[in-house]
């Protein structure tokens, strides 16, 4: 295992969480390739960077920071605690 590769993976994950916490759909989607698949917490499958971005943007629009009392639930804030990285293969 290459330490630089491990650090890149950890940075990618932390950047993903920061983008979520900042409610930045474009930045979050930039972590994915054009033909990526994202499996949602509810098991839904989102295919492609553009659809990932638009779906996440809708989530942020609907559940981002509430404007005031009674405005709906806010998205959760995430923190990273990476204990280990396992590579699927040597390359």
mmCIF file of N, CA and C in Angstrom:
data_model
loop_
_atom_site.group_PDB
_atom_site.id
_atom_site.type_symbol
_atom_site.label_atom_id
_atom_site.label_comp_id
_atom_site.label_asym_id
_atom_site.label_seq_id
_atom_site.Cartn_x
_atom_site.Cartn_y
_atom_site.Cartn_z
ATOM 1 N N UNK A 1 0.849 -1.182 0.000
ATOM 2 C CA UNK A 1 0.000 0.000 0.000
ATOM 3 C C UNK A 1 0.888 1.237 0.000
ATOM 4 N N UNK A 2 0.512 2.210 -0.785
ATOM 5 C CA UNK A 2 1.251 3.450 -0.919
ATOM 6 C C UNK A 2 0.614 4.498 0.000
ATOM 7 N N UNK A 3 1.408 5.084 0.878
ATOM 8 C CA UNK A 3 0.907 6.076 1.843
ATOM 9 C C UNK A 3 0.299 7.289 1.142
ATOM 10 N N UNK A 4 0.886 7.713 0.039
ATOM 11 C CA UNK A 4 0.346 8.862 -0.698
ATOM 12 C C UNK A 4 -1.048 8.548 -1.234
ATOM 13 N N UNK A 5 -1.253 7.320 -1.748
ATOM 14 C CA UNK A 5 -2.572 6.921 -2.235
ATOM 15 C C UNK A 5 -3.584 6.906 -1.097
ATOM 16 N N UNK A 6 -3.189 6.395 0.038
ATOM 17 C CA UNK A 6 -4.063 6.356 1.209
ATOM 18 C C UNK A 6 -4.455 7.775 1.636
ATOM 19 N N UNK A 7 -3.488 8.675 1.650
ATOM 20 C CA UNK A 7 -3.769 10.066 2.027
ATOM 21 C C UNK A 7 -4.708 10.740 1.028
ATOM 22 N N UNK A 8 -4.570 10.407 -0.265
ATOM 23 C CA UNK A 8 -5.467 10.962 -1.282
ATOM 24 C C UNK A 8 -6.902 10.484 -1.051
ATOM 25 N N UNK A 9 -7.062 9.231 -0.714
ATOM 26 C CA UNK A 9 -8.395 8.675 -0.468
ATOM 27 C C UNK A 9 -9.016 9.330 0.765
ATOM 28 N N UNK A 10 -8.239 9.490 1.817
ATOM 29 C CA UNK A 10 -8.742 10.147 3.029
ATOM 30 C C UNK A 10 -9.143 11.592 2.738
ATOM 31 N N UNK A 11 -8.326 12.295 1.951
ATOM 32 C CA UNK A 11 -8.634 13.688 1.606
ATOM 33 C C UNK A 11 -9.896 13.772 0.753
ATOM 34 N N UNK A 12 -10.074 12.831 -0.169
ATOM 35 C CA UNK A 12 -11.275 12.802 -0.998
ATOM 36 C C UNK A 12 -12.516 12.616 -0.120
ATOM 37 N N UNK A 13 -12.445 11.703 0.826
ATOM 38 C CA UNK A 13 -13.571 11.445 1.726
ATOM 39 C C UNK A 13 -13.875 12.668 2.591
ATOM 40 N N UNK A 14 -12.848 13.263 3.165
ATOM 41 C CA UNK A 14 -13.064 14.453 3.991
ATOM 42 C C UNK A 14 -13.630 15.610 3.162
ATOM 43 N N UNK A 15 -13.155 15.759 1.932
ATOM 44 C CA UNK A 15 -13.678 16.788 1.049
ATOM 45 C C UNK A 15 -15.141 16.562 0.717
ATOM 46 N N UNK A 16 -15.517 15.294 0.533
ATOM 47 C CA UNK A 16 -16.909 14.939 0.285
ATOM 48 C C UNK A 16 -17.778 15.364 1.462
ATOM 49 N N UNK A 17 -17.330 15.059 2.671
ATOM 50 C CA UNK A 17 -18.101 15.429 3.863
ATOM 51 C C UNK A 17 -18.154 16.940 4.058
ATOM 52 N N UNK A 18 -17.060 17.627 3.777
ATOM 53 C CA UNK A 18 -17.062 19.091 3.884
ATOM 54 C C UNK A 18 -18.041 19.712 2.891
ATOM 55 N N UNK A 19 -18.077 19.167 1.676
ATOM 56 C CA UNK A 19 -19.017 19.676 0.675
ATOM 57 C C UNK A 19 -20.454 19.452 1.141
ATOM 58 N N UNK A 20 -20.731 18.285 1.735
ATOM 59 C CA UNK A 20 -22.067 18.027 2.278
ATOM 60 C C UNK A 20 -22.385 19.041 3.381
ATOM 61 N N UNK A 21 -21.460 19.208 4.307
ATOM 62 C CA UNK A 21 -21.695 20.126 5.428
ATOM 63 C C UNK A 21 -21.848 21.569 4.973
ATOM 64 N N UNK A 22 -21.203 21.942 3.859
ATOM 65 C CA UNK A 22 -21.311 23.287 3.300
ATOM 66 C C UNK A 22 -22.530 23.431 2.373
ATOM 67 N N UNK A 23 -23.277 22.333 2.202
ATOM 68 C CA UNK A 23 -24.444 22.318 1.306
ATOM 69 C C UNK A 23 -24.046 22.723 -0.116
ATOM 70 N N UNK A 24 -22.898 22.217 -0.581
ATOM 71 C CA UNK A 24 -22.343 22.568 -1.889
ATOM 72 C C UNK A 24 -22.454 21.362 -2.826
ATOM 73 N N UNK A 25 -23.567 21.271 -3.548
ATOM 74 C CA UNK A 25 -23.828 20.129 -4.421
ATOM 75 C C UNK A 25 -22.797 20.009 -5.542
ATOM 76 N N UNK A 26 -22.373 21.129 -6.099
ATOM 77 C CA UNK A 26 -21.397 21.097 -7.195
ATOM 78 C C UNK A 26 -20.063 20.529 -6.712
ATOM 79 N N UNK A 27 -19.598 20.999 -5.570
ATOM 80 C CA UNK A 27 -18.328 20.506 -5.019
ATOM 81 C C UNK A 27 -18.444 19.024 -4.654
ATOM 82 N N UNK A 28 -19.568 18.626 -4.073
ATOM 83 C CA UNK A 28 -19.761 17.235 -3.704
ATOM 84 C C UNK A 28 -19.737 16.356 -4.957
ATOM 85 N N UNK A 29 -20.444 16.749 -5.993
ATOM 86 C CA UNK A 29 -20.510 15.962 -7.224
ATOM 87 C C UNK A 29 -19.163 15.895 -7.934
ATOM 88 N N UNK A 30 -18.303 16.874 -7.718
ATOM 89 C CA UNK A 30 -17.001 16.883 -8.391
ATOM 90 C C UNK A 30 -16.119 15.717 -7.959
ATOM 91 N N UNK A 31 -16.468 15.043 -6.873
ATOM 92 C CA UNK A 31 -15.707 13.878 -6.412
ATOM 93 C C UNK A 31 -16.000 12.644 -7.263
ATOM 94 N N UNK A 32 -17.004 12.728 -8.146
ATOM 95 C CA UNK A 32 -17.444 11.580 -8.935
ATOM 96 C C UNK A 32 -17.063 11.732 -10.394
ATOM 97 N N UNK A 33 -16.904 10.593 -11.083
ATOM 98 C CA UNK A 33 -16.678 10.604 -12.525
ATOM 99 C C UNK A 33 -18.018 10.810 -13.228
ATOM 100 N N UNK A 34 -17.959 11.105 -14.523
ATOM 101 C CA UNK A 34 -19.173 11.351 -15.297
ATOM 102 C C UNK A 34 -20.124 10.160 -15.288
ATOM 103 N N UNK A 35 -19.586 8.933 -15.181
ATOM 104 C CA UNK A 35 -20.432 7.733 -15.219
ATOM 105 C C UNK A 35 -20.531 7.037 -13.861
ATOM 106 N N UNK A 36 -20.324 7.785 -12.793
ATOM 107 C CA UNK A 36 -20.334 7.221 -11.437
ATOM 108 C C UNK A 36 -21.730 6.775 -11.012
ATOM 109 N N UNK A 37 -21.760 5.900 -10.018
ATOM 110 C CA UNK A 37 -23.000 5.497 -9.356
ATOM 111 C C UNK A 37 -22.891 5.850 -7.887
ATOM 112 N N UNK A 38 -23.943 6.466 -7.365
ATOM 113 C CA UNK A 38 -24.016 6.795 -5.942
ATOM 114 C C UNK A 38 -25.217 6.059 -5.368
ATOM 115 N N UNK A 39 -24.989 5.292 -4.317
ATOM 116 C CA UNK A 39 -26.065 4.600 -3.628
ATOM 117 C C UNK A 39 -26.433 5.460 -2.419
ATOM 118 N N UNK A 40 -27.689 5.914 -2.375
ATOM 119 C CA UNK A 40 -28.162 6.770 -1.300
ATOM 120 C C UNK A 40 -28.380 5.996 -0.008
ATOM 121 N N UNK A 41 -28.571 6.737 1.078
ATOM 122 C CA UNK A 41 -28.826 6.122 2.376
ATOM 123 C C UNK A 41 -30.064 5.233 2.336
ATOM 124 N N UNK A 42 -30.996 5.570 1.463
ATOM 125 C CA UNK A 42 -32.249 4.806 1.357
ATOM 126 C C UNK A 42 -32.154 3.673 0.338
ATOM 127 N N UNK A 43 -30.964 3.454 -0.226
ATOM 128 C CA UNK A 43 -30.763 2.386 -1.202
ATOM 129 C C UNK A 43 -30.997 2.812 -2.641
ATOM 130 N N UNK A 44 -31.399 4.060 -2.853
ATOM 131 C CA UNK A 44 -31.626 4.546 -4.216
ATOM 132 C C UNK A 44 -30.291 4.640 -4.963
ATOM 133 N N UNK A 45 -30.353 4.478 -6.287
ATOM 134 C CA UNK A 45 -29.165 4.532 -7.126
ATOM 135 C C UNK A 45 -29.245 5.773 -8.012
ATOM 136 N N UNK A 46 -28.204 6.598 -7.974
ATOM 137 C CA UNK A 46 -28.121 7.794 -8.808
ATOM 138 C C UNK A 46 -26.938 7.579 -9.746
ATOM 139 N N UNK A 47 -27.173 7.655 -11.050
ATOM 140 C CA UNK A 47 -26.126 7.379 -12.030
ATOM 141 C C UNK A 47 -25.696 8.663 -12.740
ATOM 142 N N UNK A 48 -24.390 8.924 -12.699
ATOM 143 C CA UNK A 48 -23.806 10.041 -13.427
ATOM 144 C C UNK A 48 -23.625 11.289 -12.571
ATOM 145 N N UNK A 49 -22.499 11.975 -12.790
ATOM 146 C CA UNK A 49 -22.163 13.161 -12.007
ATOM 147 C C UNK A 49 -23.249 14.240 -12.082
ATOM 148 N N UNK A 50 -23.778 14.482 -13.273
ATOM 149 C CA UNK A 50 -24.791 15.538 -13.423
ATOM 150 C C UNK A 50 -26.044 15.223 -12.608
ATOM 151 N N UNK A 51 -26.499 13.974 -12.647
ATOM 152 C CA UNK A 51 -27.687 13.601 -11.886
ATOM 153 C C UNK A 51 -27.390 13.579 -10.384
ATOM 154 N N UNK A 52 -26.182 13.171 -10.017
ATOM 155 C CA UNK A 52 -25.779 13.219 -8.605
ATOM 156 C C UNK A 52 -25.869 14.660 -8.111
ATOM 157 N N UNK A 53 -25.298 15.585 -8.882
ATOM 158 C CA UNK A 53 -25.322 16.993 -8.476
ATOM 159 C C UNK A 53 -26.750 17.525 -8.366
ATOM 160 N N UNK A 54 -27.594 17.263 -9.352
ATOM 161 C CA UNK A 54 -28.949 17.802 -9.312
ATOM 162 C C UNK A 54 -29.776 17.171 -8.188
ATOM 163 N N UNK A 55 -29.559 15.895 -7.917
ATOM 164 C CA UNK A 55 -30.289 15.233 -6.833
ATOM 165 C C UNK A 55 -29.858 15.767 -5.478
ATOM 166 N N UNK A 56 -28.552 15.917 -5.289
ATOM 167 C CA UNK A 56 -28.035 16.439 -4.021
ATOM 168 C C UNK A 56 -28.461 17.895 -3.845
ATOM 169 N N UNK A 57 -28.464 18.671 -4.933
ATOM 170 C CA UNK A 57 -28.899 20.068 -4.863
ATOM 171 C C UNK A 57 -30.361 20.145 -4.391
ATOM 172 N N UNK A 58 -31.200 19.239 -4.889
ATOM 173 C CA UNK A 58 -32.603 19.217 -4.465
ATOM 174 C C UNK A 58 -32.708 18.879 -2.981
ATOM 175 N N UNK A 59 -31.900 17.925 -2.531
ATOM 176 C CA UNK A 59 -31.884 17.588 -1.098
ATOM 177 C C UNK A 59 -31.501 18.811 -0.286
ATOM 178 N N UNK A 60 -30.462 19.515 -0.709
ATOM 179 C CA UNK A 60 -30.024 20.713 0.016
ATOM 180 C C UNK A 60 -31.091 21.807 -0.035
ATOM 181 N N UNK A 61 -31.731 21.961 -1.192
ATOM 182 C CA UNK A 61 -32.783 22.977 -1.306
ATOM 183 C C UNK A 61 -33.966 22.649 -0.390
ATOM 184 N N UNK A 62 -34.309 21.372 -0.317
ATOM 185 C CA UNK A 62 -35.457 20.950 0.487
ATOM 186 C C UNK A 62 -35.151 20.818 1.972
ATOM 187 N N UNK A 63 -33.887 20.467 2.294
ATOM 188 C CA UNK A 63 -33.550 20.155 3.683
ATOM 189 C C UNK A 63 -32.286 20.837 4.170
ATOM 190 N N UNK A 64 -31.881 21.893 3.498
ATOM 191 C CA UNK A 64 -30.703 22.634 3.942
ATOM 192 C C UNK A 64 -31.012 23.409 5.211
ATOM 193 N N UNK A 65 -30.278 24.424 5.447
ATOM 194 C CA UNK A 65 -30.507 25.228 6.651
ATOM 195 C C UNK A 65 -31.908 25.841 6.618
ATOM 196 N N UNK A 66 -32.738 25.536 7.612
ATOM 197 C CA UNK A 66 -34.099 26.089 7.620
ATOM 198 C C UNK A 66 -34.093 27.604 7.766
ATOM 199 N N UNK A 67 -35.050 28.250 7.098
ATOM 200 C CA UNK A 67 -35.173 29.707 7.177
ATOM 201 C C UNK A 67 -35.691 30.151 8.534
ATOM 202 N N UNK A 68 -36.397 29.295 9.219
ATOM 203 C CA UNK A 68 -36.960 29.653 10.524
ATOM 204 C C UNK A 68 -37.717 28.487 11.120
ATOM 205 N N UNK A 69 -38.324 28.704 12.267
ATOM 206 C CA UNK A 69 -39.069 27.641 12.932
ATOM 207 C C UNK A 69 -40.159 27.078 12.023
ATOM 208 N N UNK A 70 -40.295 25.767 12.059
ATOM 209 C CA UNK A 70 -41.317 25.108 11.271
ATOM 210 C C UNK A 70 -40.999 24.968 9.799
ATOM 211 N N UNK A 71 -39.759 25.209 9.401
ATOM 212 C CA UNK A 71 -39.383 25.174 7.987
ATOM 213 C C UNK A 71 -38.861 23.812 7.534
ATOM 214 N N UNK A 72 -38.949 22.800 8.371
ATOM 215 C CA UNK A 72 -38.507 21.465 7.964
ATOM 216 C C UNK A 72 -37.178 21.077 8.573
ATOM 217 N N UNK A 73 -36.868 19.805 8.413
ATOM 218 C CA UNK A 73 -35.642 19.252 8.991
ATOM 219 C C UNK A 73 -34.416 19.686 8.195
ATOM 220 N N UNK A 74 -33.346 19.908 8.896
ATOM 221 C CA UNK A 74 -32.077 20.282 8.278
ATOM 222 C C UNK A 74 -31.253 19.026 8.030
ATOM 223 N N UNK A 75 -30.440 19.040 6.971
ATOM 224 C CA UNK A 75 -29.542 17.917 6.731
ATOM 225 C C UNK A 75 -28.555 17.810 7.887
ATOM 226 N N UNK A 76 -28.134 16.591 8.179
ATOM 227 C CA UNK A 76 -27.184 16.361 9.264
ATOM 228 C C UNK A 76 -25.795 16.832 8.904
ATOM 229 N N UNK A 77 -24.993 17.089 9.922
ATOM 230 C CA UNK A 77 -23.588 17.444 9.749
ATOM 231 C C UNK A 77 -22.757 16.195 10.008
ATOM 232 N N UNK A 78 -21.777 15.946 9.162
ATOM 233 C CA UNK A 78 -20.945 14.764 9.284
ATOM 234 C C UNK A 78 -19.520 15.134 9.662
ATOM 235 N N UNK A 79 -18.859 14.251 10.370
ATOM 236 C CA UNK A 79 -17.437 14.368 10.684
ATOM 237 C C UNK A 79 -16.754 13.087 10.223
ATOM 238 N N UNK A 80 -15.470 13.169 9.960
ATOM 239 C CA UNK A 80 -14.727 12.005 9.467
ATOM 240 C C UNK A 80 -13.856 11.415 10.567
ATOM 241 N N UNK A 81 -13.865 10.106 10.638
ATOM 242 C CA UNK A 81 -12.971 9.369 11.521
ATOM 243 C C UNK A 81 -12.515 8.132 10.753
ATOM 244 N N UNK A 82 -11.532 8.292 9.894
ATOM 245 C CA UNK A 82 -11.046 7.192 9.067
ATOM 246 C C UNK A 82 -10.048 6.382 9.887
ATOM 247 N N UNK A 83 -10.396 5.144 10.142
ATOM 248 C CA UNK A 83 -9.509 4.275 10.931
ATOM 249 C C UNK A 83 -8.494 3.558 10.053
ATOM 250 N N UNK A 84 -8.941 3.141 8.880
ATOM 251 C CA UNK A 84 -8.044 2.424 7.982
ATOM 252 C C UNK A 84 -8.587 2.494 6.560
ATOM 253 N N UNK A 85 -7.712 2.290 5.598
ATOM 254 C CA UNK A 85 -8.087 2.235 4.192
ATOM 255 C C UNK A 85 -7.646 0.867 3.671
ATOM 256 N N UNK A 86 -8.571 0.170 3.017
ATOM 257 C CA UNK A 86 -8.257 -1.130 2.423
ATOM 258 C C UNK A 86 -8.382 -1.015 0.912
ATOM 259 N N UNK A 87 -7.319 -1.343 0.202
ATOM 260 C CA UNK A 87 -7.336 -1.307 -1.243
ATOM 261 C C UNK A 87 -7.873 -2.624 -1.773
ATOM 262 N N UNK A 88 -8.693 -2.556 -2.816
ATOM 263 C CA UNK A 88 -9.273 -3.758 -3.392
ATOM 264 C C UNK A 88 -8.248 -4.570 -4.191
ATOM 265 N N UNK A 89 -7.247 -3.889 -4.690
ATOM 266 C CA UNK A 89 -6.170 -4.551 -5.409
ATOM 267 C C UNK A 89 -4.913 -3.709 -5.276
ATOM 268 N N UNK A 90 -3.809 -4.232 -5.758
ATOM 269 C CA UNK A 90 -2.541 -3.503 -5.616
ATOM 270 C C UNK A 90 -2.472 -2.295 -6.544
ATOM 271 N N UNK A 91 -3.334 -2.227 -7.543
ATOM 272 C CA UNK A 91 -3.300 -1.079 -8.463
ATOM 273 C C UNK A 91 -4.574 -0.285 -8.380
#
